[in-house]
mmCIF file of C-alpha atoms and ligand atoms in Angstrom:
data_model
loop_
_atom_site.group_PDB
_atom_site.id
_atom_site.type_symbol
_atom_site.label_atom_id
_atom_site.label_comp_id
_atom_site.label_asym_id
_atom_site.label_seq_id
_atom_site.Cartn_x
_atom_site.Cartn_y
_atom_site.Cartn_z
ATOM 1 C CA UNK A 1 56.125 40.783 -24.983
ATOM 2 C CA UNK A 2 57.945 37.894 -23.588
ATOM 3 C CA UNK A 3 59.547 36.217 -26.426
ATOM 4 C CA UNK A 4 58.411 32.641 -26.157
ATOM 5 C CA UNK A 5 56.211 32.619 -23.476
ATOM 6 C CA UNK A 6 52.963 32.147 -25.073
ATOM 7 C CA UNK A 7 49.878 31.376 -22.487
ATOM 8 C CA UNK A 8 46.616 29.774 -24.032
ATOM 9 C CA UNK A 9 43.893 30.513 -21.878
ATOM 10 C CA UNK A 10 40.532 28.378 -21.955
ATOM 11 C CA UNK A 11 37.460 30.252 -21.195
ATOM 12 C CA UNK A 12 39.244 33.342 -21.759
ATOM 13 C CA UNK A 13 36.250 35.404 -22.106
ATOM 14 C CA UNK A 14 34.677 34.673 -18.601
ATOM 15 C CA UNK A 15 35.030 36.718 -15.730
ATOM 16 C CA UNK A 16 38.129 35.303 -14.122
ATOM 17 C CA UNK A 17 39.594 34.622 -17.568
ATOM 18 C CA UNK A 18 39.283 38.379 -19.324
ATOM 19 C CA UNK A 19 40.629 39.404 -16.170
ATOM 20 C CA UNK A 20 43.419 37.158 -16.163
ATOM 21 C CA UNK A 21 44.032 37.729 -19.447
ATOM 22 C CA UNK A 22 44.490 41.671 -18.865
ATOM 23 C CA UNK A 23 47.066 40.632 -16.147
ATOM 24 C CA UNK A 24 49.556 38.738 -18.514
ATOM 25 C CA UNK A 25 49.309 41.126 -21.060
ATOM 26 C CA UNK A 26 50.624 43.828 -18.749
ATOM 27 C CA UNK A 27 53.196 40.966 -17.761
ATOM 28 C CA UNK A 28 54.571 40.745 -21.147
ATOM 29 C CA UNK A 29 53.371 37.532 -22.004
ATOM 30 C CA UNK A 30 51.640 36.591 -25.230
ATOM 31 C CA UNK A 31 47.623 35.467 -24.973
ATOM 32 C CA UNK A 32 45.766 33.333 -26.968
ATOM 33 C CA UNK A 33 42.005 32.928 -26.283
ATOM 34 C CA UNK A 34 39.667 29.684 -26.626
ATOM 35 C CA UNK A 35 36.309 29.846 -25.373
ATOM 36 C CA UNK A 36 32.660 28.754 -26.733
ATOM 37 C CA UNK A 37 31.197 31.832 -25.598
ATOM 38 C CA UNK A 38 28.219 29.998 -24.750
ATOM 39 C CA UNK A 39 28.504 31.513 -20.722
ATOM 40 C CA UNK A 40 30.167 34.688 -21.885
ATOM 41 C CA UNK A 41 30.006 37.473 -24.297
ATOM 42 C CA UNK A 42 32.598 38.616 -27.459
ATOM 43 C CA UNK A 43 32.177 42.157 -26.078
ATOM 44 C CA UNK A 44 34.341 41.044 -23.494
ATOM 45 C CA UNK A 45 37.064 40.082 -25.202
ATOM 46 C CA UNK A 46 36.799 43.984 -27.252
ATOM 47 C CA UNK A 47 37.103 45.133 -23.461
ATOM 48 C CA UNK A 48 40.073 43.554 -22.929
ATOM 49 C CA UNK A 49 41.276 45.135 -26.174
ATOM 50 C CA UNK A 50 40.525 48.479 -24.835
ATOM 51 C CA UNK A 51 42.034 48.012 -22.102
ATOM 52 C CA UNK A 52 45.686 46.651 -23.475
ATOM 53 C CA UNK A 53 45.331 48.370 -26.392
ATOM 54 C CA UNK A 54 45.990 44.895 -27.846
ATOM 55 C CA UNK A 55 44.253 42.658 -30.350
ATOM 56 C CA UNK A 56 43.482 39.073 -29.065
ATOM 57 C CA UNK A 57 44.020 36.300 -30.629
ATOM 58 C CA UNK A 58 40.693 34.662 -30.048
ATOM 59 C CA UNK A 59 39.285 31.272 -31.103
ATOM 60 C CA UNK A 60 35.706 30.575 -31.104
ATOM 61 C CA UNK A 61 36.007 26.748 -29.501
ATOM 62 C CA UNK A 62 34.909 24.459 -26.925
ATOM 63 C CA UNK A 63 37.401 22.154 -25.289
ATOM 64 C CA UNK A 64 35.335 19.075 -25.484
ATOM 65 C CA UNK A 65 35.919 19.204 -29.404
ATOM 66 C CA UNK A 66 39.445 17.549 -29.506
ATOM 67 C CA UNK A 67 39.909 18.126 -33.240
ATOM 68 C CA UNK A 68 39.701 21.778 -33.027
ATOM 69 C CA UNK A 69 42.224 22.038 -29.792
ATOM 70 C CA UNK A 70 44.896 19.576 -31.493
ATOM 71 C CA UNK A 71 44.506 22.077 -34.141
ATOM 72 C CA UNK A 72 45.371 24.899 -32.005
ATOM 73 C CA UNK A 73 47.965 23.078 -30.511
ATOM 74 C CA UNK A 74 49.605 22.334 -33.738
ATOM 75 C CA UNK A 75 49.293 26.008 -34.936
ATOM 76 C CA UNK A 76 50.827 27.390 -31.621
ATOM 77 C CA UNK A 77 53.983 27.167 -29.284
ATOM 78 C CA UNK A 78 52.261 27.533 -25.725
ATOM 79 C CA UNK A 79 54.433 26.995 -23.208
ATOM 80 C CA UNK A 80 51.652 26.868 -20.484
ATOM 81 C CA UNK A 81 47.637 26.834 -20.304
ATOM 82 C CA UNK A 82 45.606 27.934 -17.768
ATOM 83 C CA UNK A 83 41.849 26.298 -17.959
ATOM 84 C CA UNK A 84 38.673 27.980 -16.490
ATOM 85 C CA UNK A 85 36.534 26.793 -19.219
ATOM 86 C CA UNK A 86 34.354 25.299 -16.934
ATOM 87 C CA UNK A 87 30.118 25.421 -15.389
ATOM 88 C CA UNK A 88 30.624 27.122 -12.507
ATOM 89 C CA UNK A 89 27.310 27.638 -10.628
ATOM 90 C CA UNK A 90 26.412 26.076 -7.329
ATOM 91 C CA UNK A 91 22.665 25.476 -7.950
ATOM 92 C CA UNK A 92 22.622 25.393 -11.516
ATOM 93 C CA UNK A 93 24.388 22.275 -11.239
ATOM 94 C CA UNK A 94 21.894 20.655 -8.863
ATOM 95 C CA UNK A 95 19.347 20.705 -11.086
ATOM 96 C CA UNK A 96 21.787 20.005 -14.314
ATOM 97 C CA UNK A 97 24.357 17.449 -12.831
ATOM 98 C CA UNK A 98 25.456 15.575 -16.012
ATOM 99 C CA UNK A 99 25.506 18.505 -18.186
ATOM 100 C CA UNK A 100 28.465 19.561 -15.176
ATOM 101 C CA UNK A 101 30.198 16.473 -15.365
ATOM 102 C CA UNK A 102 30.359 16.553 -19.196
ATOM 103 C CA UNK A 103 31.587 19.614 -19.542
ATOM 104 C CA UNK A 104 34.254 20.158 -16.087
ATOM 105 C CA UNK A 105 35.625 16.994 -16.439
ATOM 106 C CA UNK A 106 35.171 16.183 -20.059
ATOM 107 C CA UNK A 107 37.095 19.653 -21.688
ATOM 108 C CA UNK A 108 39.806 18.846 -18.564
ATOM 109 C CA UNK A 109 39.910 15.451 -20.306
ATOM 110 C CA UNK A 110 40.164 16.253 -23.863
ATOM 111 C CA UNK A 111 42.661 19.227 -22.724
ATOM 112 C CA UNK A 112 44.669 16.812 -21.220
ATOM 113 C CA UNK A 113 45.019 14.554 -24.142
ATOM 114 C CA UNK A 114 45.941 17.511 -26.153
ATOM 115 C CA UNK A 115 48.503 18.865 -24.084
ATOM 116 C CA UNK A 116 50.291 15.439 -23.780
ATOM 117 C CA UNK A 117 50.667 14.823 -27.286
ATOM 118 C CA UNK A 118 51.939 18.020 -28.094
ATOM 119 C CA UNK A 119 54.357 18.349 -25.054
ATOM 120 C CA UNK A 120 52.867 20.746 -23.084
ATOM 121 C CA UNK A 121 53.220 20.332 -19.549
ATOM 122 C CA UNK A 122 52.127 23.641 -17.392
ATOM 123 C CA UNK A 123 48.802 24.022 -16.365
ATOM 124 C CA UNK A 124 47.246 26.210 -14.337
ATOM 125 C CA UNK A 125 43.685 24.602 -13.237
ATOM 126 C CA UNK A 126 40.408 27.133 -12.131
ATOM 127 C CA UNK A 127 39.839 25.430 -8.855
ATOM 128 C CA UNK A 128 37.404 26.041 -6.006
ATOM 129 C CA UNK A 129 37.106 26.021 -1.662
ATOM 130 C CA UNK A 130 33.641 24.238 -3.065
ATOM 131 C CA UNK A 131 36.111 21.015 -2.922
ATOM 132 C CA UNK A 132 36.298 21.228 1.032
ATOM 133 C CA UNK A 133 32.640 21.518 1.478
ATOM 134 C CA UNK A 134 32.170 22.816 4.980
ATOM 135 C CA UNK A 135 35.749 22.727 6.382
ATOM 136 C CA UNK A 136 36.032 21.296 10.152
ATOM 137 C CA UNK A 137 38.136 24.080 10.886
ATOM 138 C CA UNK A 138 38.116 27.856 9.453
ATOM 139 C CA UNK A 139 40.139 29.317 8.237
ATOM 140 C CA UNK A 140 40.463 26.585 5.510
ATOM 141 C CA UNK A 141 44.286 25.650 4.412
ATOM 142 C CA UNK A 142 45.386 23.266 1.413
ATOM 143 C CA UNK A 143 45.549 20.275 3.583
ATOM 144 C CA UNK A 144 42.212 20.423 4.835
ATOM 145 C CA UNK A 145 40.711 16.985 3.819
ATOM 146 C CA UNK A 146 38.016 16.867 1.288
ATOM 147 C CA UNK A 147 34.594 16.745 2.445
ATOM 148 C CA UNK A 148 31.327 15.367 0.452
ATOM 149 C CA UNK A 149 31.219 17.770 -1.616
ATOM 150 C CA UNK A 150 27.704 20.009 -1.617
ATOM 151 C CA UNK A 151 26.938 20.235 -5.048
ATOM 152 C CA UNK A 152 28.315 18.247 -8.266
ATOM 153 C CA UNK A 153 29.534 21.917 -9.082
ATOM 154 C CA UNK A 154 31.979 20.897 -6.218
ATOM 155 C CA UNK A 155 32.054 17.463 -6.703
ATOM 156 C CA UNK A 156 33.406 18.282 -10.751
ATOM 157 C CA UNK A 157 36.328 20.402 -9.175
ATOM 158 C CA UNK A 158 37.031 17.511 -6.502
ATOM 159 C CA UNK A 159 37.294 14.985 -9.650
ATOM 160 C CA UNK A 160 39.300 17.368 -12.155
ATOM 161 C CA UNK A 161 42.118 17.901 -9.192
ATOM 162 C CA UNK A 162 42.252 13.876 -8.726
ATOM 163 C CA UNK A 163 42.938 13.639 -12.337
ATOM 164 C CA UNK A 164 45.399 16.282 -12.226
ATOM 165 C CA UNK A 165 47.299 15.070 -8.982
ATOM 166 C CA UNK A 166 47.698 11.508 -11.283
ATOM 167 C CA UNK A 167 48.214 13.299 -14.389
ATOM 168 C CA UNK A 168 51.466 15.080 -12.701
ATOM 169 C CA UNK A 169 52.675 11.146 -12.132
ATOM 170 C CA UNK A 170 52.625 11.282 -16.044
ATOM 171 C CA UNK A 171 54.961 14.207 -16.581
ATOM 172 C CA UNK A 172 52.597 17.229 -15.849
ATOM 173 C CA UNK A 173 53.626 20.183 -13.692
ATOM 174 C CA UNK A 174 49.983 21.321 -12.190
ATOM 175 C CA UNK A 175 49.272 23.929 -10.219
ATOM 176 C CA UNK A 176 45.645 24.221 -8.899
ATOM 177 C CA UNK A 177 44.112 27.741 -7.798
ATOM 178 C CA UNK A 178 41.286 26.766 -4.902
ATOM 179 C CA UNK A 179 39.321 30.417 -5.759
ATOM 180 C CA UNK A 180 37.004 31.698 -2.835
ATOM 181 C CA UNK A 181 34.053 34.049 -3.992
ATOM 182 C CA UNK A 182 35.469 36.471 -6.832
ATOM 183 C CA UNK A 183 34.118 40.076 -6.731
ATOM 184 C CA UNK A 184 34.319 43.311 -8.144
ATOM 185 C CA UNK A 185 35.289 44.122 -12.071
ATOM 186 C CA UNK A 186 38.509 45.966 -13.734
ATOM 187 C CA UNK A 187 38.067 49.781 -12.309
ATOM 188 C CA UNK A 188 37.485 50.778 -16.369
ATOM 189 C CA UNK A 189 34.295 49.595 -15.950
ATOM 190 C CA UNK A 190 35.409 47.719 -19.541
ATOM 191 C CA UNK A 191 34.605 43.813 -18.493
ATOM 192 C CA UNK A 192 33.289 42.223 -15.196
ATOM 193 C CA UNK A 193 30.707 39.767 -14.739
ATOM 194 C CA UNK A 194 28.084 38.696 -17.010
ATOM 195 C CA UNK A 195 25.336 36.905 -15.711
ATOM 196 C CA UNK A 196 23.198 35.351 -17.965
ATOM 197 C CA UNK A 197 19.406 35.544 -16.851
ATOM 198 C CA UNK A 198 18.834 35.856 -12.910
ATOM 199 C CA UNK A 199 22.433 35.822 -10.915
ATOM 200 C CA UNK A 200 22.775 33.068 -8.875
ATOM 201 C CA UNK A 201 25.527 35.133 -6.876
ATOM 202 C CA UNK A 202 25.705 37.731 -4.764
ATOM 203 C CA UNK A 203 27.258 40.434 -5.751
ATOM 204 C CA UNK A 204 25.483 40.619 -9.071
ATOM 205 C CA UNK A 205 22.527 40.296 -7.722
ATOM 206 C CA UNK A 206 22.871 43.040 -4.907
ATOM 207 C CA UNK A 207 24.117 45.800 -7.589
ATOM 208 C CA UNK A 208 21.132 44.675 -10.424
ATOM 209 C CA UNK A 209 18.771 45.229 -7.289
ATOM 210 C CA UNK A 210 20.801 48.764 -6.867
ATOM 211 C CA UNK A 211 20.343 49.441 -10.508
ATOM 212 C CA UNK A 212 16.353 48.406 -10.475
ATOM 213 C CA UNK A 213 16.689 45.340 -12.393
ATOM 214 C CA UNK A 214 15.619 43.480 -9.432
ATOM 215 C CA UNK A 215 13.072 44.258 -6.746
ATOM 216 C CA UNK A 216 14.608 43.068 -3.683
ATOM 217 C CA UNK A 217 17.635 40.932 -2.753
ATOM 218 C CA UNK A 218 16.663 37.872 -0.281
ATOM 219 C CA UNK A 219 19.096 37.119 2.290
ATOM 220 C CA UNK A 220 19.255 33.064 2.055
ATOM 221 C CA UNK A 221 19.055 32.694 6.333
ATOM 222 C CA UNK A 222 19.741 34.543 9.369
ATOM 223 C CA UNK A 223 19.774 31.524 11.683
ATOM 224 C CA UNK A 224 23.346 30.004 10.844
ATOM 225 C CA UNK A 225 25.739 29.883 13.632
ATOM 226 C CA UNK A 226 27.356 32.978 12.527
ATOM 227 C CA UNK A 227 27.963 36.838 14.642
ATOM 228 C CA UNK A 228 25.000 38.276 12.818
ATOM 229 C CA UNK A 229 22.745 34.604 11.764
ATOM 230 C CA UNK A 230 24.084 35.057 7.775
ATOM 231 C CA UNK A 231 26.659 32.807 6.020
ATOM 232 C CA UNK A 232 30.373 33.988 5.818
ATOM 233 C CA UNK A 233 32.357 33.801 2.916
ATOM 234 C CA UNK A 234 36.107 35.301 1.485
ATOM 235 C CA UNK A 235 34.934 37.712 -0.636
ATOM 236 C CA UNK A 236 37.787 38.398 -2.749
ATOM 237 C CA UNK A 237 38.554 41.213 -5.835
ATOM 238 C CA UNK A 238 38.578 39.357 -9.349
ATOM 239 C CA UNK A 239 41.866 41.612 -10.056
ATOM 240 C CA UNK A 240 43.209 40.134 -7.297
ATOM 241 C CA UNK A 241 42.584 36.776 -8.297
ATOM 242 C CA UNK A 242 43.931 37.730 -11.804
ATOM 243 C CA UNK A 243 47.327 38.801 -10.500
ATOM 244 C CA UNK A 244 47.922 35.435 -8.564
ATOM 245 C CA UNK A 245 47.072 33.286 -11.769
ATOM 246 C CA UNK A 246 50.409 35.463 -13.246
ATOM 247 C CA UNK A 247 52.220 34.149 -10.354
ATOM 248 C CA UNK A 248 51.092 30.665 -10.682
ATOM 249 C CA UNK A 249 51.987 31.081 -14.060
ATOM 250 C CA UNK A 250 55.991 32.208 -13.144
ATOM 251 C CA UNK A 251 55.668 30.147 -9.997
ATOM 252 C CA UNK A 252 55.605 26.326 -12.061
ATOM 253 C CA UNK A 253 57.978 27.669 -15.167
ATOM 254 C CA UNK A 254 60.287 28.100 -12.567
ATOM 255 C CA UNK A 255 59.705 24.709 -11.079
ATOM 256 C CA UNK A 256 62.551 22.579 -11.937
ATOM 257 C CA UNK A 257 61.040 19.370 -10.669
ATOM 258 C CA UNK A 258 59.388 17.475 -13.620
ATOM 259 C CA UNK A 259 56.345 16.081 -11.885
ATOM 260 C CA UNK A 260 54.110 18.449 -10.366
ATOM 261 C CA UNK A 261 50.752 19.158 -8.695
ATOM 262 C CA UNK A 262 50.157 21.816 -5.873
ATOM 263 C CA UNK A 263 47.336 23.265 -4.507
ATOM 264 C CA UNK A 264 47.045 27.160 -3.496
ATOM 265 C CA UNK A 265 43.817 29.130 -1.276
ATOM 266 C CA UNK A 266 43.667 31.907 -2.906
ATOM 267 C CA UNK A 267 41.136 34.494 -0.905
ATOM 268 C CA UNK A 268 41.794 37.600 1.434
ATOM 269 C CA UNK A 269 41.895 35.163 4.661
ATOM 270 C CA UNK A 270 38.997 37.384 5.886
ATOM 271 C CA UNK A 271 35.824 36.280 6.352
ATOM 272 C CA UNK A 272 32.552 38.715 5.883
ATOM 273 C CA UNK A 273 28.839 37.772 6.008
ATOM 274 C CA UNK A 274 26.388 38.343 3.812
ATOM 275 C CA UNK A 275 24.509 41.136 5.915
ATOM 276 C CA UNK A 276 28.184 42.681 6.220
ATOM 277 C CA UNK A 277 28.659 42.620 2.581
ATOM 278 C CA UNK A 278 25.230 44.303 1.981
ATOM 279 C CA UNK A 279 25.765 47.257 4.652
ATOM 280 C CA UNK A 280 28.889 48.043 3.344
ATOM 281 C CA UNK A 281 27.914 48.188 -0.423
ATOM 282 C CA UNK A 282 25.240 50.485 1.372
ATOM 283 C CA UNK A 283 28.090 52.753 3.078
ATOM 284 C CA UNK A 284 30.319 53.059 0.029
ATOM 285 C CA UNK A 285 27.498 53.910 -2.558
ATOM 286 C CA UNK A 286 24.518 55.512 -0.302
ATOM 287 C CA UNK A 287 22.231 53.723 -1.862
ATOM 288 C CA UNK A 288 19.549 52.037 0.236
ATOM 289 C CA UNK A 289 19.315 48.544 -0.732
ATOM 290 C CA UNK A 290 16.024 47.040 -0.679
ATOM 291 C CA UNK A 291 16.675 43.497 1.302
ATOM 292 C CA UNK A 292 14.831 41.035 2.988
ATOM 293 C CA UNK A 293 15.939 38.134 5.237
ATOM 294 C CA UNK A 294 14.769 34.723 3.175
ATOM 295 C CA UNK A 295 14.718 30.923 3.934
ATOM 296 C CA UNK A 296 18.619 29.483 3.846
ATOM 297 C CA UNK A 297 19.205 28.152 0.137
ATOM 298 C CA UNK A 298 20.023 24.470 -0.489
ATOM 299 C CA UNK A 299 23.637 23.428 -1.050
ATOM 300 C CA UNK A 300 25.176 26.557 0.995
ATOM 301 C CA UNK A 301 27.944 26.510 3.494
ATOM 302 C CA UNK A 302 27.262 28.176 6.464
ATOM 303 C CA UNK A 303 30.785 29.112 6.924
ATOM 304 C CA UNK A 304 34.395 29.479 4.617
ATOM 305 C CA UNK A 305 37.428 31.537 4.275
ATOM 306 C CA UNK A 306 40.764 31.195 3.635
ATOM 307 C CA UNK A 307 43.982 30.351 5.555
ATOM 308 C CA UNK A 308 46.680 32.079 2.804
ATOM 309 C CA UNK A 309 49.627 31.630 3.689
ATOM 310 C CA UNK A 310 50.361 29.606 1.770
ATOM 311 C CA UNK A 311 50.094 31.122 -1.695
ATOM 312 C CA UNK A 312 51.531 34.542 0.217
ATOM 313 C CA UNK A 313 54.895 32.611 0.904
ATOM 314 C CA UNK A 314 55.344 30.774 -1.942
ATOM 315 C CA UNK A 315 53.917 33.487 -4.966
ATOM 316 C CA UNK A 316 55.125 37.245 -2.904
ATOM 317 C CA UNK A 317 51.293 37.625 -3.694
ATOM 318 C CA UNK A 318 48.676 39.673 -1.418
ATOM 319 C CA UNK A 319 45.084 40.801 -2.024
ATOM 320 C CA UNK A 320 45.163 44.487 -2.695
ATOM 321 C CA UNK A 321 41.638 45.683 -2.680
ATOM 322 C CA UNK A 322 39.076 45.709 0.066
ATOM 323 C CA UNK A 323 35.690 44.924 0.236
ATOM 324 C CA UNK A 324 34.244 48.527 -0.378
ATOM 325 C CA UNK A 325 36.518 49.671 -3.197
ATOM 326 C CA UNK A 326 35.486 45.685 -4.836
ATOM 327 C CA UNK A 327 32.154 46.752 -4.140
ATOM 328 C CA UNK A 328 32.243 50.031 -5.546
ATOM 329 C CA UNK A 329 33.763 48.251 -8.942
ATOM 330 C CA UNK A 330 31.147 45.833 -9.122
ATOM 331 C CA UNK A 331 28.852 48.707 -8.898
ATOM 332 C CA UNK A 332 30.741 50.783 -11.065
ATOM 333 C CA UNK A 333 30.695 48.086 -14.099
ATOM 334 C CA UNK A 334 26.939 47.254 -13.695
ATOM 335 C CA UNK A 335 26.208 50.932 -14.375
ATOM 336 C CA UNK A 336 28.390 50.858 -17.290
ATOM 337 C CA UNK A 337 26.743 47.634 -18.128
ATOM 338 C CA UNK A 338 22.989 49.737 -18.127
ATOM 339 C CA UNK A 339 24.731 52.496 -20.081
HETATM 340 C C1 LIG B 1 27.319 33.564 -1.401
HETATM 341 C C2 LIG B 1 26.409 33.752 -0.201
HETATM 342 C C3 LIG B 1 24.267 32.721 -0.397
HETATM 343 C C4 LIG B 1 22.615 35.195 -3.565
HETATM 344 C C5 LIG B 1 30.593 30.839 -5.070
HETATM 345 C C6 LIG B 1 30.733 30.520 -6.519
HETATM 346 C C7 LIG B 1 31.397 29.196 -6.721
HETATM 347 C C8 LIG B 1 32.651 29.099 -5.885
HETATM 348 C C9 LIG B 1 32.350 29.404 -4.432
HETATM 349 C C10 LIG B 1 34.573 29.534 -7.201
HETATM 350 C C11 LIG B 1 25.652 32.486 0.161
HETATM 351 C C12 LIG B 1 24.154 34.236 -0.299
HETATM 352 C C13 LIG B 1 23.487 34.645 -2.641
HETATM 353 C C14 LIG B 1 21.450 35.885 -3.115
HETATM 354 C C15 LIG B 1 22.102 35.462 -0.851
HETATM 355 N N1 LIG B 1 33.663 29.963 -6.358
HETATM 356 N N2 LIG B 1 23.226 34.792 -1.309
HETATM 357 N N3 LIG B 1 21.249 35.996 -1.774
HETATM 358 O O1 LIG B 1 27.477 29.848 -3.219
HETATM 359 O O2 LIG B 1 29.491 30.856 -2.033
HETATM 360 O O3 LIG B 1 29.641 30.024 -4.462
HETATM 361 O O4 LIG B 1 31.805 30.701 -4.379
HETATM 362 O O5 LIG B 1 34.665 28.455 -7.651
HETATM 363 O O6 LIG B 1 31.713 29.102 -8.100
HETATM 364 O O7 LIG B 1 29.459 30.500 -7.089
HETATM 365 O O8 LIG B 1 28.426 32.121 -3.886
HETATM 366 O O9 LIG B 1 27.457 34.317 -4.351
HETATM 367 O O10 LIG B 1 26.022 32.252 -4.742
HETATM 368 O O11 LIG B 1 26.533 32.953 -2.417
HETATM 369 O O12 LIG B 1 21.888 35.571 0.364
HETATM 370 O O13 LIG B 1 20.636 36.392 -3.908
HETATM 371 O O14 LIG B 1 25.439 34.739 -0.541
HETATM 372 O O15 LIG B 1 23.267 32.084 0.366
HETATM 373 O O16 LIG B 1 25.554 32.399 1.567
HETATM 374 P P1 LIG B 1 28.703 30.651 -3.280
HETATM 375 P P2 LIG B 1 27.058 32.942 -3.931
#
C-alpha cells in the first residue's frame, strides 16, 4: 500500500469503476468506494474482494447528497478522486433527458464543492468520444472540435468537461479520460458488466443472445458509408481502460503546475464494425450467433475511433488485449454470470 495515497472512487461498483478499482489495488494505492448502487450490484464490489484478496472500504452514497460526501471527506485523507458515478446510456437518455442532467452534472457539481472545501485538487473525470459527436475527421484526436452532441448522454459529458476546464482556473488539476466503447470483463470471470433489464450495448447483448437470454441480436443498419454498410466503433478491453485511469492517476500527482485540465482518447486507435465484431465473437467461441440486419437506431454515429497518441506519449500506456481475447472475456463472465 502506498502510504498516503488514498484514491476515492465514485461509482466504484460499475463496470469501469470495479475494474479500476482492481487496478490501483495491485498499484499499491489505497481505495475507498462511494456509489448508490442504484446502476450496479454489491456483488461486485465482493468480486473485487476476491480478486485482491482485499476488503473495500465501501460507502453506500450518491454524490448528489452533499452532506454525506463532506462527511466522507472529513473522515478521509484522499489525495485524488476519480468520478464515473454517472448515467451512461445513449438512448436511455433520450427518452430520460433531465433525469441525465441531474444526475452527470449535478453529483460533478456537488463533488466539486466538496473537493474544494476540503482541499482536494486531483480528479480524474469518466469522459466520453460521445462529446465529438460524429468527428469530421477519423481517427478522432483531443483537439477535434466539439460537435452537437447526439444525445444529452453526450451533451452531459460536453457540459461536465466545460465545468472542469473552468474549475482548473480555480485551483483544480483535471484530467479527463474521453473512453471509446469498453468491452470485455476481468479474465476471473469475478465482475464485468451488469446490465440492468435489456442491454442497450453491444457486447452484452451479443453474448446474452449466445447464452439464450435473447432470441436474436439486430444489427442497427447495413447502409452506412462503411466497408461492410455497419457502424464502426473502438472497441476497447475494460482492463485496458482500467490500467490508463492508474496512469492518469500518477500522470496529474506528478504534475507540478497548479492549474490543470487535459483531455486524453483513450481507445485501441482501431476501428471495427459491428458485423466484424459479431464474426469474430463467432470465430473465437464457435458459436453461431443468431443475427439479423435491423433499421439504423436513432442517435448513432456512423463512424468513431481513436487517434492515441496522445495518451501513448504522455502515460507509456498501450491497449493490451485484442478484440477476440475481449470477446472471449465478455463471454467468459456472462457464463459465469448464468452459473
Ligand atoms: C455500438 C454499435 C449500435 C446494440 C457507447 C456507450 C457510451 C459511450 C460510447 C463511453 C452501434 C450497434 C448496439 C445492438 C447493434 N462510451 N448495436 N445492436 O452507442 O457506441 O455508445 O460508446 O462513454 O457510454 O454506450 O455503444 O454498444 O450501444 O452501440 O447493432 O443490439 O453497436 O447501433 O452502432 P455506443 P453501443
Amino acid at each position: 500500500m502506498i502510504k498516503g495515497n488514498h484514491i476515492l472512487v465514485t461509482g466504484g461498483a460499475g463496470y469501469i469503476g470495479s475494474h479500476t478499482v482492481v487496478e490501483l489495488l495491485k498499484a499499491g494505492f489505497q481505495v475507498t468506494v462511494a456509489d448508490n448502487l442504484e446502476r450496479s450490484d454489491f456483488k461486485i464490489v465482493e468480486g473485487v474482494e476476491t480478486i485482491t484478496k482485499t476488503k473495500i472500504d465501501f460507502h453506500k452514497m450518491d454524490c448528489l447528497d452533499y452532506s454525506s460526501m463532506d462527511d466522507l471527506f472529513s473522515k478521509n485523507k484522499f489525495s485524488s478522486v476519480i468520478h464515473f458515478a454517472a448515467f451512461k446510456s445513449v438512448n436511455e437518455s433520450v427518452s430520460e433527458p433531465i433525469s441525465y442532467y441531474k444526475n452527470n452534472v449535478g453529483s460533478l457539481i456537488t463533488l466539486l464543492e466538496v473537493m474544494q472545501k476540503h482541499q482536494v485538487k486531483d480528479l480524474i473525470f469518466s469522459s466520453s468520444c460521445t462529446v465529438y459527436g460524429q468527428p469530421d475527421v477519423i481517427p478522432v484526436d483531443e483537439t477535434a472540435p466539439f460537435k452537437r452532441a447526439e444525445s444529452p448522454y453526450g451533451a452531459t459529458k460536453q457540459v461536465c468537461e466545460r465545468i472542469l476546464e473552468d474549475a482548473a482556473t480555480v485551483g483544480f488539476k483535471v484530467i479527463s479520460l474521453r473512453y471509446f466503447n469498453p468491452i470485455g470483463a476481468h479474465e476471473s470471470g469475478l465482475i464485468g458488466e451488469l446490465p440492468i433489464g435489456v442491454p442497450n450495448n453491444l457486447v452484452p447483448y451479443v453474448t446474452q443472445t449466445a447464452a439464450g437470454v435473447r432470441e436474436k441480436l439486430t444489427v442497427f443498419g447495413s447502409d452506412y458509408d462503411t466497408p461492410d454498410g455497419s457502424c464502426v466503433r473502438d472497441f476497447i478491453h475494460v482492463v485496458d481502460l482500467a490500467t490508463a485511469h492508474v496512469k492518469a492517476i500518477q500522470y496529474v500527482q506528478n504534475l507540478s503546475a497548479k492549474n490543470t485540465f487535459e483531455t486524453f482518447n483513450v481507445g485501441t486507435g482501431v476501428g471495427v464494425s459491428v458485423l466484424e465484431l459479431v464474426k469474430k465473437f463467432i470465430e473465437v467461441t464457435g458459436i453461431k450467433l443468431n443475427y439479423t440486419i435491423g433499421p439504423r437506431r436513432a442517435g448513432d454515429i456512423e463512424k468513431v475511433y481513436a487517434d492515441a497518441k496522445k495518451i501513448n506519449q504522455s502515460f507509456g500506456w498501450t491497449p493490451r488485449y485484442g478484440l477476440g481475447e475481449s470477446l472471449l472475456h465478455a463471454w467468459n463472465w456472462e457464463k459465469k454470470l448464468r452459473g
